[in-house]
GROMACS .gro file of C-alpha atoms in nm:
model
  233
    1MET     CA    1   1.065   0.357   0.454
    2SER     CA    2   0.860   0.653   0.339
    3ASN     CA    3   0.877   0.957   0.562
    4SER     CA    4   0.536   1.077   0.451
    5ASN     CA    5   0.303   1.165   0.734
    6ASN     CA    6   0.001   1.191   0.508
    7LYS     CA    7  -0.312   0.983   0.514
    8THR     CA    8  -0.383   0.742   0.229
    9LEU     CA    9  -0.097   0.764  -0.019
   10PRO     CA   10   0.048   0.528  -0.276
   11ILE     CA   11   0.377   0.356  -0.203
   12SER     CA   12   0.614   0.168  -0.426
   13TYR     CA   13   0.598  -0.206  -0.487
   14ARG     CA   14   0.944  -0.248  -0.340
   15GLU     CA   15   0.853  -0.072  -0.018
   16ALA     CA   16   0.530  -0.271   0.006
   17ALA     CA   17   0.719  -0.597  -0.047
   18ASN     CA   18   0.970  -0.505   0.222
   19HIS     CA   19   0.687  -0.447   0.468
   20VAL     CA   20   0.518  -0.776   0.373
   21MET     CA   21   0.845  -0.963   0.424
   22GLY     CA   22   0.899  -0.779   0.752
   23MET     CA   23   0.628  -0.974   0.935
   24PRO     CA   24   0.798  -1.150   1.230
   25ARG     CA   25   0.773  -1.529   1.217
   26ALA     CA   26   0.646  -1.530   1.574
   27LEU     CA   27   0.341  -1.330   1.461
   28ASP     CA   28   0.198  -1.589   1.224
   29LEU     CA   29  -0.142  -1.459   1.111
   30GLY     CA   30  -0.224  -1.774   0.916
   31ALA     CA   31  -0.278  -1.590   0.587
   32PHE     CA   32  -0.102  -1.366   0.336
   33GLY     CA   33  -0.413  -1.152   0.292
   34GLY     CA   34  -0.745  -1.168   0.111
   35THR     CA   35  -0.956  -1.060  -0.187
   36PHE     CA   36  -1.273  -0.847  -0.208
   37ASN     CA   37  -1.511  -0.830  -0.501
   38VAL     CA   38  -1.544  -0.460  -0.590
   39ASN     CA   39  -1.920  -0.462  -0.656
   40GLU     CA   40  -2.022  -0.319  -0.318
   41LEU     CA   41  -1.724  -0.083  -0.313
   42ARG     CA   42  -1.822   0.061  -0.650
   43VAL     CA   43  -2.167   0.144  -0.511
   44TRP     CA   44  -2.017   0.310  -0.202
   45ILE     CA   45  -1.784   0.542  -0.391
   46GLN     CA   46  -2.075   0.684  -0.593
   47ASP     CA   47  -2.214   0.850  -0.280
   48PRO     CA   48  -2.103   1.217  -0.272
   49ASN     CA   49  -2.044   1.183   0.104
   50PHE     CA   50  -1.810   0.885   0.069
   51ASN     CA   51  -1.514   0.942   0.301
   52GLY     CA   52  -1.320   0.617   0.292
   53LEU     CA   53  -1.299   0.249   0.381
   54MET     CA   54  -1.277   0.115   0.735
   55PHE     CA   55  -1.119  -0.230   0.764
   56TRP     CA   56  -1.158  -0.430   1.085
   57PHE     CA   57  -0.911  -0.701   1.188
   58CYS     CA   58  -1.097  -1.022   1.270
   59LEU     CA   59  -1.024  -1.361   1.420
   60GLU     CA   60  -1.303  -1.616   1.436
   61ALA     CA   61  -1.299  -1.871   1.716
   62VAL     CA   62  -1.324  -2.160   1.468
   63VAL     CA   63  -1.054  -2.056   1.219
   64ASN     CA   64  -0.680  -2.011   1.254
   65HIS     CA   65  -0.622  -1.711   1.030
   66VAL     CA   66  -0.667  -1.337   1.066
   67PHE     CA   67  -0.870  -1.154   0.801
   68VAL     CA   68  -1.033  -0.815   0.758
   69VAL     CA   69  -1.388  -0.705   0.688
   70VAL     CA   70  -1.477  -0.370   0.536
   71GLU     CA   71  -1.746  -0.105   0.564
   72PRO     CA   72  -1.780   0.242   0.406
   73ARG     CA   73  -1.755   0.571   0.587
   74PHE     CA   74  -1.968   0.867   0.485
   75GLY     CA   75  -1.912   1.222   0.608
   76LYS     CA   76  -1.794   1.274   0.965
   77PHE     CA   77  -1.852   0.939   1.127
   78TYR     CA   78  -1.717   0.969   1.484
   79ASN     CA   79  -1.758   1.242   1.741
   80THR     CA   80  -1.488   1.133   1.984
   81PRO     CA   81  -1.107   1.135   1.969
   82ASP     CA   82  -1.095   0.813   2.175
   83LEU     CA   83  -0.987   0.555   1.917
   84HIS     CA   84  -1.045   0.269   2.160
   85SER     CA   85  -1.417   0.349   2.155
   86TYR     CA   86  -1.449   0.305   1.777
   87ILE     CA   87  -1.677   0.019   1.676
   88PRO     CA   88  -1.818  -0.111   1.346
   89LEU     CA   89  -2.116   0.104   1.244
   90ALA     CA   90  -2.280  -0.073   0.949
   91ASN     CA   91  -2.559  -0.323   1.013
   92GLU     CA   92  -2.366  -0.568   0.796
   93LEU     CA   93  -2.000  -0.566   0.696
   94ILE     CA   94  -1.834  -0.728   0.396
   95LYS     CA   95  -1.616  -1.036   0.436
   96PRO     CA   96  -1.363  -1.122   0.161
   97VAL     CA   97  -1.458  -1.363  -0.113
   98GLN     CA   98  -1.114  -1.523  -0.077
   99ILE     CA   99  -0.842  -1.572   0.184
  100LEU     CA  100  -0.489  -1.580   0.042
  101PRO     CA  101  -0.277  -1.862   0.189
  102LYS     CA  102   0.057  -1.782   0.351
  103ASN     CA  103   0.257  -1.927   0.063
  104VAL     CA  104   0.046  -1.774  -0.215
  105ASN     CA  105   0.354  -1.634  -0.391
  106GLY     CA  106   0.508  -1.981  -0.428
  107THR     CA  107   0.860  -1.945  -0.569
  108MET     CA  108   0.804  -1.585  -0.687
  109LEU     CA  109   0.961  -1.293  -0.506
  110ILE     CA  110   0.699  -1.097  -0.309
  111GLU     CA  111   0.752  -0.784  -0.518
  112ASP     CA  112   0.708  -0.979  -0.841
  113TRP     CA  113   0.398  -1.153  -0.709
  114LEU     CA  114   0.236  -0.822  -0.611
  115LYS     CA  115   0.292  -0.702  -0.967
  116LYS     CA  116   0.231  -1.008  -1.180
  117GLY     CA  117   0.115  -1.294  -0.960
  118GLY     CA  118  -0.235  -1.395  -0.871
  119LEU     CA  119  -0.477  -1.663  -0.760
  120LYS     CA  120  -0.795  -1.765  -0.940
  121VAL     CA  121  -1.098  -1.611  -0.775
  122SER     CA  122  -1.471  -1.588  -0.844
  123GLY     CA  123  -1.794  -1.515  -0.665
  124ALA     CA  124  -1.929  -1.251  -0.432
  125ASN     CA  125  -1.833  -1.122  -0.090
  126THR     CA  126  -2.026  -1.233   0.217
  127SER     CA  127  -2.231  -0.995   0.433
  128ILE     CA  128  -2.183  -1.054   0.807
  129PRO     CA  129  -2.403  -0.906   1.084
  130ASN     CA  130  -2.247  -0.633   1.295
  131SER     CA  131  -2.286  -0.838   1.615
  132GLU     CA  132  -2.062  -1.115   1.477
  133ILE     CA  133  -1.798  -0.869   1.360
  134VAL     CA  134  -1.775  -0.710   1.704
  135LYS     CA  135  -1.699  -1.053   1.853
  136TRP     CA  136  -1.432  -1.128   1.591
  137VAL     CA  137  -1.264  -0.790   1.637
  138ASP     CA  138  -1.259  -0.835   2.015
  139ASN     CA  139  -1.111  -1.181   1.968
  140PHE     CA  140  -0.835  -1.038   1.747
  141LYS     CA  141  -0.752  -0.762   1.995
  142THR     CA  142  -0.745  -1.004   2.288
  143THR     CA  143  -0.535  -1.265   2.108
  144TYR     CA  144  -0.273  -1.014   1.988
  145SER     CA  145  -0.291  -0.767   2.277
  146SER     CA  146   0.080  -0.797   2.359
  147SER     CA  147   0.215  -0.796   2.005
  148ASP     CA  148   0.206  -0.428   1.894
  149LEU     CA  149   0.008  -0.538   1.589
  150ASN     CA  150  -0.294  -0.310   1.624
  151GLU     CA  151  -0.435  -0.179   1.949
  152PHE     CA  152  -0.761  -0.045   1.803
  153GLY     CA  153  -0.875  -0.331   1.581
  154PHE     CA  154  -0.915  -0.121   1.266
  155THR     CA  155  -0.726   0.052   0.990
  156TYR     CA  156  -0.877   0.332   0.784
  157PHE     CA  157  -0.814   0.436   0.424
  158ILE     CA  158  -0.939   0.788   0.357
  159ASN     CA  159  -1.052   0.853   0.001
  160GLN     CA  160  -0.969   1.214  -0.074
  161HIS     CA  161  -0.642   1.390   0.006
  162LYS     CA  162  -0.529   1.715  -0.154
  163GLY     CA  163  -0.785   1.679  -0.431
  164ILE     CA  164  -0.694   1.321  -0.523
  165SER     CA  165  -0.954   1.045  -0.470
  166TYR     CA  166  -0.719   0.757  -0.396
  167ILE     CA  167  -0.973   0.487  -0.310
  168SER     CA  168  -1.203   0.579  -0.599
  169ASN     CA  169  -0.905   0.574  -0.836
  170LEU     CA  170  -0.804   0.231  -0.709
  171ILE     CA  171  -1.153   0.085  -0.753
  172ASN     CA  172  -1.203   0.248  -1.094
  173PHE     CA  173  -0.861   0.151  -1.228
  174LYS     CA  174  -0.868  -0.030  -1.563
  175ASP     CA  175  -1.022  -0.378  -1.568
  176VAL     CA  176  -1.043  -0.402  -1.188
  177HIS     CA  177  -1.287  -0.667  -1.066
  178TYR     CA  178  -1.135  -0.734  -0.723
  179ILE     CA  179  -0.924  -0.557  -0.463
  180ARG     CA  180  -0.665  -0.755  -0.272
  181TYR     CA  181  -0.501  -0.678   0.058
  182ALA     CA  182  -0.173  -0.811   0.191
  183PHE     CA  183  -0.071  -0.804   0.554
  184ALA     CA  184   0.246  -0.605   0.615
  185TYR     CA  185   0.454  -0.500   0.914
  186ASP     CA  186   0.617  -0.164   0.983
  187THR     CA  187   0.805  -0.124   1.312
  188SER     CA  188   0.794   0.256   1.284
  189CYS     CA  189   0.417   0.236   1.335
  190LYS     CA  190   0.411   0.073   1.680
  191PRO     CA  191   0.176   0.001   1.852
  192ASN     CA  192   0.000  -0.039   1.517
  193SER     CA  193   0.271  -0.222   1.325
  194LEU     CA  194   0.025  -0.435   1.129
  195ARG     CA  195  -0.045  -0.264   0.797
  196LEU     CA  196  -0.264  -0.339   0.496
  197ILE     CA  197  -0.141  -0.305   0.139
  198LEU     CA  198  -0.418  -0.269  -0.123
  199PHE     CA  199  -0.372  -0.360  -0.489
  200PRO     CA  200  -0.597  -0.415  -0.795
  201VAL     CA  201  -0.694  -0.751  -0.945
  202GLY     CA  202  -0.844  -0.847  -1.282
  203VAL     CA  203  -1.140  -1.070  -1.361
  204ASP     CA  204  -0.926  -1.385  -1.378
  205GLY     CA  205  -0.762  -1.330  -1.041
  206ASP     CA  206  -0.430  -1.198  -1.171
  207ASN     CA  207  -0.288  -0.892  -0.998
  208ILE     CA  208  -0.281  -0.580  -1.217
  209GLU     CA  209   0.054  -0.402  -1.224
  210VAL     CA  210   0.016  -0.025  -1.198
  211GLN     CA  211   0.287   0.165  -1.382
  212TYR     CA  212   0.227   0.512  -1.241
  213LEU     CA  213   0.011   0.679  -0.981
  214GLU     CA  214   0.085   1.038  -0.884
  215GLU     CA  215   0.441   1.068  -0.747
  216GLU     CA  216   0.524   0.699  -0.703
  217SER     CA  217   0.485   0.379  -0.899
  218GLY     CA  218   0.230   0.135  -0.766
  219LEU     CA  219  -0.123   0.155  -0.631
  220LEU     CA  220  -0.036   0.034  -0.283
  221GLN     CA  221  -0.143   0.238   0.013
  222TYR     CA  222  -0.077   0.337   0.370
  223SER     CA  223  -0.364   0.366   0.617
  224TRP     CA  224  -0.451   0.539   0.945
  225PRO     CA  225  -0.358   0.509   1.224
  226PRO     CA  226  -0.078   0.610   1.243
  227LYS     CA  227   0.027   0.757   0.908
  228THR     CA  228  -0.115   1.094   1.001
  229GLU     CA  229  -0.139   1.305   1.312
  230GLU     CA  230  -0.472   1.439   1.190
  231ASP     CA  231  -0.817   1.310   1.276
  232PRO     CA  232  -0.935   1.145   0.951
  233THR     CA  233  -1.300   1.224   1.011
   0.00000   0.00000   0.00000
């Protein structure tokens, strides 16, 4: 377990795998994670006011798996410290092009799959109206209200920290066509134990192993809350 209290920072593949495997069986989310096409994300990071990516945990009434949608954040985007009041801001948010099934790693160890595994993927993300997202987020929070998964319904990845543009570097990494997320679980983060791990994917759907990024190997990242005591805005 990293003792870093910073915002968005890379973590090792081994630590990420341990968190993925740490998901309690009783908290079956119905999916390993999902995959986003980077086209929209590449447009967002070109804006000089780009601050980071806000992911919202969703549960539709007609499906049995949790997923996340994403929207960009530009500049200072909230004027209140009350995290429970945070809501999606974009008129439309981006839904993943692919949901990863629970057993996506097959017989591979989780750490090996994060590095060298994959799943064929193609196509574009789906844009969903804000009004639908609000319903799905509320459904997630209600369904998992007693589980210490995530009390706010979101997790935020800030782009820049100490002069390093972590999200931009992830999206612009060599041959990246998609960004995947994996659900992970970290008991030290209660009541927000549900974490997202982000990692790069090539055009054919294979995960791209990152040899080095700053101090640690791997391009896999923590998010807020609660990996910082600072307001990320």
